[in-house]
One Martini backbone bead per residue (centre of mass of N, CA, C, O) as a GRO file, in nm:
protein
  154
    1MET     BB    1   0.069   0.034   0.046
    2MET     BB    2   0.027   0.386  -0.060
    3PHE     BB    3   0.135   0.698   0.036
    4GLN     BB    4  -0.024   1.019   0.056
    5GLN     BB    5   0.129   1.389   0.107
    6THR     BB    6   0.059   1.701   0.147
    7ILE     BB    7   0.218   2.046   0.140
    8SER     BB    8   0.264   2.370   0.219
    9THR     BB    9   0.486   2.611   0.078
   10PRO     BB   10   0.685   2.861  -0.014
   11CYS     BB   11   0.772   2.668  -0.254
   12GLY     BB   12   0.512   2.440  -0.258
   13PRO     BB   13   0.439   2.177  -0.316
   14LEU     BB   14   0.483   1.897  -0.082
   15VAL     BB   15   0.516   1.548  -0.148
   16VAL     BB   16   0.455   1.248   0.020
   17CYS     BB   17   0.594   0.923  -0.013
   18ALA     BB   18   0.500   0.568   0.130
   19GLY     BB   19   0.544   0.289   0.260
   20ALA     BB   20   0.553   0.060   0.486
   21ARG     BB   21   0.899   0.141   0.570
   22GLY     BB   22   0.895   0.416   0.387
   23VAL     BB   23   1.025   0.679   0.273
   24THR     BB   24   1.015   0.756  -0.103
   25SER     BB   25   0.937   1.020  -0.142
   26VAL     BB   26   1.013   1.398  -0.215
   27GLU     BB   27   0.842   1.671  -0.382
   28PHE     BB   28   0.819   1.912  -0.611
   29ALA     BB   29   0.465   1.901  -0.642
   30GLU     BB   30   0.198   1.816  -0.777
   31PRO     BB   31  -0.062   1.629  -0.722
   32GLN     BB   32  -0.152   1.277  -0.847
   33ARG     BB   33  -0.331   1.248  -0.601
   34ARG     BB   34  -0.506   1.171  -0.336
   35ASP     BB   35  -0.461   1.215  -0.003
   36TYR     BB   36  -0.322   0.899   0.175
   37PRO     BB   37  -0.255   0.906   0.492
   38GLY     BB   38   0.004   0.818   0.709
   39GLU     BB   39   0.234   0.766   0.955
   40LEU     BB   40   0.469   0.857   0.770
   41THR     BB   41   0.366   1.095   0.637
   42GLN     BB   42   0.322   1.262   0.883
   43HIS     BB   43   0.557   1.243   1.042
   44ALA     BB   44   0.728   1.402   0.774
   45CYS     BB   45   0.552   1.643   0.789
   46GLN     BB   46   0.652   1.743   1.022
   47GLU     BB   47   0.950   1.768   1.009
   48LEU     BB   48   0.897   1.947   0.735
   49ASN     BB   49   0.797   2.191   0.881
   50ARG     BB   50   0.999   2.249   1.120
   51TYR     BB   51   1.198   2.354   0.894
   52LEU     BB   52   1.027   2.533   0.714
   53ASN     BB   53   1.021   2.735   1.003
   54GLY     BB   54   1.372   2.726   1.133
   55GLU     BB   55   1.430   2.406   1.206
   56PRO     BB   56   1.670   2.221   1.331
   57VAL     BB   57   1.696   1.869   1.166
   58CYS     BB   58   1.652   1.556   1.253
   59PHE     BB   59   1.595   1.307   1.072
   60SER     BB   60   1.399   0.965   1.162
   61ILE     BB   61   1.291   0.844   0.910
   62PRO     BB   62   1.213   0.635   0.723
   63LEU     BB   63   1.382   0.491   0.427
   64GLU     BB   64   1.264   0.389   0.047
   65VAL     BB   65   1.496   0.370  -0.147
   66ALA     BB   66   1.555   0.371  -0.504
   67GLY     BB   67   1.889   0.222  -0.585
   68THR     BB   68   2.214   0.219  -0.659
   69PRO     BB   69   2.447   0.164  -0.467
   70PHE     BB   70   2.576   0.436  -0.516
   71GLN     BB   71   2.375   0.613  -0.447
   72GLN     BB   72   2.330   0.554  -0.193
   73ARG     BB   73   2.616   0.635  -0.081
   74VAL     BB   74   2.561   0.920  -0.142
   75TRP     BB   75   2.321   0.996   0.030
   76GLN     BB   76   2.454   0.923   0.292
   77ALA     BB   77   2.661   1.147   0.242
   78LEU     BB   78   2.425   1.375   0.255
   79ARG     BB   79   2.327   1.348   0.550
   80ARG     BB   80   2.629   1.430   0.680
   81VAL     BB   81   2.540   1.681   0.628
   82PRO     BB   82   2.476   1.984   0.770
   83TYR     BB   83   2.316   2.197   0.917
   84GLY     BB   84   2.430   2.514   0.739
   85GLN     BB   85   2.586   2.373   0.533
   86THR     BB   86   2.847   2.290   0.255
   87CYS     BB   87   2.921   2.084  -0.002
   88THR     BB   88   3.101   1.947  -0.270
   89TYR     BB   89   3.134   1.694  -0.510
   90GLY     BB   90   3.424   1.637  -0.407
   91ASP     BB   91   3.380   1.571  -0.160
   92ILE     BB   92   3.173   1.325  -0.159
   93ALA     BB   93   3.402   1.166  -0.372
   94ASN     BB   94   3.618   1.157  -0.123
   95ALA     BB   95   3.408   1.037   0.126
   96LEU     BB   96   3.431   0.756  -0.116
   97ASP     BB   97   3.715   0.706  -0.223
   98ASN     BB   98   3.641   0.888  -0.550
   99PRO     BB   99   3.767   1.153  -0.685
  100LYS     BB  100   3.637   1.045  -0.994
  101ALA     BB  101   3.323   1.095  -0.905
  102VAL     BB  102   3.190   1.388  -0.943
  103ARG     BB  103   2.973   1.331  -1.193
  104ALA     BB  104   2.837   1.112  -1.049
  105VAL     BB  105   2.745   1.244  -0.766
  106GLY     BB  106   2.588   1.471  -0.954
  107ALA     BB  107   2.397   1.262  -1.063
  108ALA     BB  108   2.264   1.129  -0.800
  109ASN     BB  109   2.194   1.381  -0.676
  110GLY     BB  110   1.958   1.399  -0.919
  111LYS     BB  111   1.809   1.129  -0.788
  112ASN     BB  112   1.679   1.237  -0.534
  113PRO     BB  113   1.389   1.107  -0.373
  114VAL     BB  114   1.457   1.311  -0.097
  115ALA     BB  115   1.385   1.590  -0.042
  116ILE     BB  116   1.570   1.730   0.240
  117ILE     BB  117   1.620   1.538   0.398
  118VAL     BB  118   1.814   1.490   0.158
  119PRO     BB  119   2.055   1.718   0.130
  120CYS     BB  120   2.096   1.835  -0.212
  121HIS     BB  121   2.081   2.152  -0.148
  122ARG     BB  122   2.418   2.147  -0.015
  123ILE     BB  123   2.522   2.116  -0.292
  124ILE     BB  124   2.801   2.255  -0.479
  125GLY     BB  125   2.993   2.420  -0.632
  126ALA     BB  126   3.370   2.495  -0.632
  127ASN     BB  127   3.264   2.800  -0.697
  128LYS     BB  128   3.006   2.846  -0.503
  129LYS     BB  129   2.778   2.783  -0.702
  130LEU     BB  130   2.471   2.677  -0.831
  131THR     BB  131   2.350   2.389  -0.875
  132GLY     BB  132   2.173   2.160  -0.975
  133TYR     BB  133   1.786   2.149  -0.885
  134ALA     BB  134   1.489   1.937  -0.904
  135GLY     BB  135   1.301   2.205  -0.799
  136GLY     BB  136   1.486   2.451  -0.842
  137LEU     BB  137   1.694   2.702  -0.770
  138TRP     BB  138   1.513   2.882  -0.604
  139ARG     BB  139   1.497   2.648  -0.389
  140LYS     BB  140   1.794   2.608  -0.331
  141GLN     BB  141   1.824   2.882  -0.198
  142TYR     BB  142   1.625   2.912   0.001
  143LEU     BB  143   1.697   2.662   0.176
  144LEU     BB  144   1.973   2.794   0.248
  145GLU     BB  145   1.879   3.059   0.372
  146LEU     BB  146   1.701   2.856   0.592
  147GLU     BB  147   2.020   2.808   0.722
  148GLY     BB  148   2.196   3.045   0.691
  149ILE     BB  149   2.329   3.029   0.348
  150ASN     BB  150   2.468   3.356   0.198
  151ASP     BB  151   2.742   3.260   0.019
  152ILE     BB  152   2.629   3.217  -0.283
  153CYS     BB  153   2.657   3.193  -0.609
  154GLN     BB  154   2.471   3.288  -0.918
   0.00000   0.00000   0.00000
C-alpha cells in the first residue's frame, strides 16, 4: 500500500509518499492523486514543517528509496552534511574514497528521490555557485538561505 500527503510550503506543494517501511519520495510537485496519509507520511510532514519553519531538524523518518548501490552511498553521504553547511560534489566523491567520481556524484545527487530529508540542496559547485536542483535553483537558494547560508554565488 502506498500513502501520499501534500503540504503547502513557501516553495510550493511538497508531496510526501511512503510505503509500509519508509518514505519513498519527497518532491516539489502538484499531487498526482488525492492524499491518502499514513503514519509515515504524517511523521515526515511534521518534521518537514519544523524544518521549513526554520528549525534545525535531524530527520528520523525511515526511508525506503530505490537506487543503485553507488546512489545509495552518495545519498548516505549527503545525509552527513550538517544543517547550515554546504560541501561540493568533489567533497562527496572524496568522502566516498572515489575522487574521480565527481560527475557520478552529481548524477546521483540529481536522482535523489527524497528532497530536503536527503539534503542534496546543500551540495554546491567548487566555485561556490548554485548548480542543478530538481526543484529549481530558486528553491535550492531558498532552502540554503533558510539554513542561514547566504554566501553562495549566483
